PDB file of C-alpha atoms in Angstrom:
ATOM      1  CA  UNK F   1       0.000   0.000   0.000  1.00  0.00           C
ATOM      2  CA  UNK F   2       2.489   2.774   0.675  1.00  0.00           C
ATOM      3  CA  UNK F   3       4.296   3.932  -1.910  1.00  0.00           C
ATOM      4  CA  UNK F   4       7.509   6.312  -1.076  1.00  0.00           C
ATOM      5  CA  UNK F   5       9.116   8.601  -3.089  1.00  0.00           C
ATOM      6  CA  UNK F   6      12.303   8.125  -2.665  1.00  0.00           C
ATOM      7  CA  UNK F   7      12.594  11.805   0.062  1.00  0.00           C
ATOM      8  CA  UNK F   8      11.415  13.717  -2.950  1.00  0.00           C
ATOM      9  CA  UNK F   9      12.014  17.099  -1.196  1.00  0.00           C
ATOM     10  CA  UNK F  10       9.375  19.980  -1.650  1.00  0.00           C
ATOM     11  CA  UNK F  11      10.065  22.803  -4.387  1.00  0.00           C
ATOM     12  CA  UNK F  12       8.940  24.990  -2.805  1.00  0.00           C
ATOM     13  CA  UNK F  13       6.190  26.000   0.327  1.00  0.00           C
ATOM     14  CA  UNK F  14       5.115  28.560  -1.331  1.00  0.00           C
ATOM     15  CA  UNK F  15       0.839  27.718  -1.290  1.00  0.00           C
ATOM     16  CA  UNK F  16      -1.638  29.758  -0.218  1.00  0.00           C
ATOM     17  CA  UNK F  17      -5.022  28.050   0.914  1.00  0.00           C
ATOM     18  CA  UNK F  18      -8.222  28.871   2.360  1.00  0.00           C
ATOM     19  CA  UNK F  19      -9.838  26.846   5.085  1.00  0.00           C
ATOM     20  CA  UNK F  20     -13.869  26.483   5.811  1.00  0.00           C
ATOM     21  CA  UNK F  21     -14.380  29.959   7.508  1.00  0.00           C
ATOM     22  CA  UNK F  22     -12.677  31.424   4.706  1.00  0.00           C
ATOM     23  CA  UNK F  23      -9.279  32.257   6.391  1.00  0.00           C
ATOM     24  CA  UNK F  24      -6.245  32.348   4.425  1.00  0.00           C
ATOM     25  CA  UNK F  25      -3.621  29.827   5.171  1.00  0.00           C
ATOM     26  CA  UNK F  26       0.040  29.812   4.222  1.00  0.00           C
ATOM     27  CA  UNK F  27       1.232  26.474   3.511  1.00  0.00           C
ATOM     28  CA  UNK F  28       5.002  28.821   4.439  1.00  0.00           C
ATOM     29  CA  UNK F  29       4.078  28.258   8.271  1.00  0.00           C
ATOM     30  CA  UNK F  30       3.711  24.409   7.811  1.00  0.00           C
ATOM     31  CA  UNK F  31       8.006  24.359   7.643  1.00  0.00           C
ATOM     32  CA  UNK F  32      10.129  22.208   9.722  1.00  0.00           C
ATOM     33  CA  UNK F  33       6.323  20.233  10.465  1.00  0.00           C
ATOM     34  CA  UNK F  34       5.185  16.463  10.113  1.00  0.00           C
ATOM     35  CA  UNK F  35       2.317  17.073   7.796  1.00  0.00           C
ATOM     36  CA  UNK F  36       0.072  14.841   6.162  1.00  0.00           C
ATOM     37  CA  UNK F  37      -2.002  15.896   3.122  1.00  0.00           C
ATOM     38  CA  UNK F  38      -5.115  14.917   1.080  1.00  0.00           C
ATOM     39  CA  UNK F  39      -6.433  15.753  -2.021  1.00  0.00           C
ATOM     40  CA  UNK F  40      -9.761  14.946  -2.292  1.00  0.00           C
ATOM     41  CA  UNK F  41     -14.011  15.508  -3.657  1.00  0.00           C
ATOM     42  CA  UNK F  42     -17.140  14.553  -2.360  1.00  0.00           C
ATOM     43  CA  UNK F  43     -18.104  12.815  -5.503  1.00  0.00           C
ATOM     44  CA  UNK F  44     -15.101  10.458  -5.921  1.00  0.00           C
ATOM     45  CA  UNK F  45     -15.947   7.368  -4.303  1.00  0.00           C
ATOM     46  CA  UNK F  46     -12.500   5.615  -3.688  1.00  0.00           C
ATOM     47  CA  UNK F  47     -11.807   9.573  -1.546  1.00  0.00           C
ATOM     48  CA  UNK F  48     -15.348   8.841   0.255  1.00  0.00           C
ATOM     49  CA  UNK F  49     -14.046   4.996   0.883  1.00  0.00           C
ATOM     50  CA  UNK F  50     -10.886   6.290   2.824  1.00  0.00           C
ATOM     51  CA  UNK F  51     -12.796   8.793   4.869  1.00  0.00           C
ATOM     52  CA  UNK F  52     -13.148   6.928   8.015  1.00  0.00           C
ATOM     53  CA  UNK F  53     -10.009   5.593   8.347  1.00  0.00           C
ATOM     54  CA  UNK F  54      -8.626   9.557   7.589  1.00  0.00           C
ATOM     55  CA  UNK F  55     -10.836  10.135  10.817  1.00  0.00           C
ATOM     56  CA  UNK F  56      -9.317   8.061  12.868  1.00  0.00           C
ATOM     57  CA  UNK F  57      -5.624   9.030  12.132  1.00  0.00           C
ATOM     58  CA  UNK F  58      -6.482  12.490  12.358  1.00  0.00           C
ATOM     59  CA  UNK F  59      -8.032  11.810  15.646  1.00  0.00           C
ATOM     60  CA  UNK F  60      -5.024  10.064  17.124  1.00  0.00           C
ATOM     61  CA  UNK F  61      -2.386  12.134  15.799  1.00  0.00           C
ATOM     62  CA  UNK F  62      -3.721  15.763  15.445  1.00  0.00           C
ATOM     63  CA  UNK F  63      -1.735  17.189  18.120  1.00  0.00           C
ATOM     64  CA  UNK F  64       1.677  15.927  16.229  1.00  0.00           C
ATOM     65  CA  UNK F  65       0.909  15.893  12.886  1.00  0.00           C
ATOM     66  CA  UNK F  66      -0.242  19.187  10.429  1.00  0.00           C
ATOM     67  CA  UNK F  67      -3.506  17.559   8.888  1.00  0.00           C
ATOM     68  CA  UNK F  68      -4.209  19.072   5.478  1.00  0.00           C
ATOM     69  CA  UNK F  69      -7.488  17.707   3.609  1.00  0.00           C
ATOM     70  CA  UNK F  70      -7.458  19.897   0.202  1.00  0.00           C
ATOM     71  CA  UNK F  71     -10.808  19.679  -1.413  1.00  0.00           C
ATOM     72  CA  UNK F  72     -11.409  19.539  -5.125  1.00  0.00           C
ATOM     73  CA  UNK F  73     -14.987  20.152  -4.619  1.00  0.00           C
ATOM     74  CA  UNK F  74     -17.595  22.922  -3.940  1.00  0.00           C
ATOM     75  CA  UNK F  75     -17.418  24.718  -0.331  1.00  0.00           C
ATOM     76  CA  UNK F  76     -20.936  24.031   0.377  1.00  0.00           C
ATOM     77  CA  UNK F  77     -20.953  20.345  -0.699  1.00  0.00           C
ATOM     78  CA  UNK F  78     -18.164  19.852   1.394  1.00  0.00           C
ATOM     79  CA  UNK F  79     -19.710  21.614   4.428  1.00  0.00           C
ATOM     80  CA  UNK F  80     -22.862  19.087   3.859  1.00  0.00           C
ATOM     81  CA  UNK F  81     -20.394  15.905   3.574  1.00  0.00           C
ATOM     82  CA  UNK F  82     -18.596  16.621   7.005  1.00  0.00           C
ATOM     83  CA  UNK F  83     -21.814  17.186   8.826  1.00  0.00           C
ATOM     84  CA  UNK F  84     -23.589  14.648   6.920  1.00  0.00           C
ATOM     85  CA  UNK F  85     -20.618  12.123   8.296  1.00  0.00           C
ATOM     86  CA  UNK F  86     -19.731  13.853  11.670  1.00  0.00           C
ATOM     87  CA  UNK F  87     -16.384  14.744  10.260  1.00  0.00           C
ATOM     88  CA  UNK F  88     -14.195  16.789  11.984  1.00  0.00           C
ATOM     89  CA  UNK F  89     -11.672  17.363   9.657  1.00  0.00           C
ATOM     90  CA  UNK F  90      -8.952  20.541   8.642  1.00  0.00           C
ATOM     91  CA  UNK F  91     -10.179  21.340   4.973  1.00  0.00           C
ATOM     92  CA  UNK F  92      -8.399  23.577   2.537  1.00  0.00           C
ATOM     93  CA  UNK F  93      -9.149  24.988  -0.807  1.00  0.00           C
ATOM     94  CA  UNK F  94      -6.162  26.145  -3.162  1.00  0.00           C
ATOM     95  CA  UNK F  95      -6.393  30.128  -4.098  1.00  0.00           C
ATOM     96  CA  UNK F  96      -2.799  29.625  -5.657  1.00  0.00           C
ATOM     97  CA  UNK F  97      -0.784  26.780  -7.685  1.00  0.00           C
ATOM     98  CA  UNK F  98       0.805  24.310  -4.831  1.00  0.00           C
ATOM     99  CA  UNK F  99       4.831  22.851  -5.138  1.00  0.00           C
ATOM    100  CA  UNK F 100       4.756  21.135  -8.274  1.00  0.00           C
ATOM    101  CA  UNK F 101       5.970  18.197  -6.260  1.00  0.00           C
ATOM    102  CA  UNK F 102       2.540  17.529  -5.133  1.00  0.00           C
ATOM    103  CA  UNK F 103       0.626  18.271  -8.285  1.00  0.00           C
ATOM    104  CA  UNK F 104      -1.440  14.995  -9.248  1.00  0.00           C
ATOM    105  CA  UNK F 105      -4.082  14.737 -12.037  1.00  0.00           C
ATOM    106  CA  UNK F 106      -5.772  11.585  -9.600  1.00  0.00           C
ATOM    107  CA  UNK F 107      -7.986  11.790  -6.496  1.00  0.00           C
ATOM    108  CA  UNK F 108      -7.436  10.757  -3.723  1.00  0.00           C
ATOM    109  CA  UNK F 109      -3.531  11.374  -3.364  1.00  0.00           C
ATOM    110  CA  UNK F 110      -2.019  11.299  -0.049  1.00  0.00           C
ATOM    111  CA  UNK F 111       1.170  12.904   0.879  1.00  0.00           C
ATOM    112  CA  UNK F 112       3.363  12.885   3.992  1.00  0.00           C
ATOM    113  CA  UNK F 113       6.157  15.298   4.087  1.00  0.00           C
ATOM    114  CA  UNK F 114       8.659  14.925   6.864  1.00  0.00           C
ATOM    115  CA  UNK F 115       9.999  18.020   9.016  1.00  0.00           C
ATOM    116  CA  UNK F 116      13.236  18.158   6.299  1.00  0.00           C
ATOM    117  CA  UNK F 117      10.391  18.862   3.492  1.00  0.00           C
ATOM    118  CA  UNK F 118      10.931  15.669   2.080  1.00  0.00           C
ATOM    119  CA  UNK F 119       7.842  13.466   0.548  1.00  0.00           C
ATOM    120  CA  UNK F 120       8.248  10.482   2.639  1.00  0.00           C
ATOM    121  CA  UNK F 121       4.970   8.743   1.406  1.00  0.00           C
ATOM    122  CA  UNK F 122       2.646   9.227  -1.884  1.00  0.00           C
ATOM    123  CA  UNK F 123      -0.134   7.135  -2.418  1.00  0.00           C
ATOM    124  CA  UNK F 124      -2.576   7.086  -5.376  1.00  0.00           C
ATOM    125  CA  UNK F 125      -5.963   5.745  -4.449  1.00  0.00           C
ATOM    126  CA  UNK F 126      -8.377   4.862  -1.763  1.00  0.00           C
ATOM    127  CA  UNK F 127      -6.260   3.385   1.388  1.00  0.00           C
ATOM    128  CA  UNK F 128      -6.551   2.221   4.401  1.00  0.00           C
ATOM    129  CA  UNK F 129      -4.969   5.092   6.614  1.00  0.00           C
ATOM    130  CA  UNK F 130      -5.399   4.120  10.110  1.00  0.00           C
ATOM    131  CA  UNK F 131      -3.071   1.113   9.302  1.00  0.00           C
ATOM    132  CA  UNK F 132      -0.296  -0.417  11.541  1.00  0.00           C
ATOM    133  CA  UNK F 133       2.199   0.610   8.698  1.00  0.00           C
ATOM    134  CA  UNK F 134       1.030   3.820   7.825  1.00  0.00           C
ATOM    135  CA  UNK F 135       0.482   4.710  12.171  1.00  0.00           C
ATOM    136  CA  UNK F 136       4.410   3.015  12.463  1.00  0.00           C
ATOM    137  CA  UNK F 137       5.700   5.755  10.120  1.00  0.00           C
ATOM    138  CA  UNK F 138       4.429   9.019  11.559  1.00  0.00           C
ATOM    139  CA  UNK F 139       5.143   7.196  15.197  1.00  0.00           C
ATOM    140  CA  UNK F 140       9.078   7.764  13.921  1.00  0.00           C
ATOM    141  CA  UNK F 141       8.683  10.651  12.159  1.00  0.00           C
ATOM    142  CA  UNK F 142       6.919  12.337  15.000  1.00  0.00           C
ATOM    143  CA  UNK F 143       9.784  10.924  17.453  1.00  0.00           C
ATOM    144  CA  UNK F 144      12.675  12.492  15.893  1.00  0.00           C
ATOM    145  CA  UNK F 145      11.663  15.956  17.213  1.00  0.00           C
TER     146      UNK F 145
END
């Protein structure tokens, strides 16, 4: 299931996003930080699939990990989907081209980037998240603080 990319290190962090209540978020502040990232839509099935196992790793690593769900999907469907679920999830909408590094034409694609801005992990495809594997890497990654 997980797929590395050989450290692929970021571009660039140069990204700026918007999250739910319309804030804007600079993916610059996210440097030197564990973060995981999501690209996802409401109407892809496979990104609907991995939503409750994206759930529970956000729940049990939110306070050492920068969650990032980016949604390729209208606001106010999203908004519906979350409560619809009982989501509580950090979602993001891009108001400027991301690193090229993480440019993908498929949803859902997963990314972790380790606190050297390296692309530990990119997966294509529904997944199983919460997994022993997947929990075993950001265990390490959020150990060598």
């Amino acid at each position: 299931m997980v797929k590395t990319k050989m450290q692929t290190p970021l571009d660039t962090y140069q990204w700026e996003l918007e999250d739910m209540d319309s804030h804007t978020f600079n993916f610059e502040t996210q440097k030197g930080k564990v973060v995981f990232l999501n690209f996802w839509a409401t109407w892809c099935p496979p990104c609907v699939a991995e939503m409750p196992s994206l759930q529970k790793l956000h729940d049990a690593y939110k306070d050492k990990v920068t969650f990032m769900f980016v949604a390729k999907d209208e606001p106010e469907r999203v908004s519906k989907f979350l409560k619809k679920k009982g989501y509580d999830l950090p979602v993001y909408y891009s108001r400027t081209q991301g690193p090229d590094v993480l440019t993908s034409k498929t949803i859902p694609t997963t990314y972790i980037i380790d606190r050297d801005g390296k692309i530990i992990l990119a997966e294509t495809g529904s997944a199983n998240w919460y997994s022993e594997e997947v929990r075993e890497k950001l265990d390490g990654l959020v150990k060598s603080e």
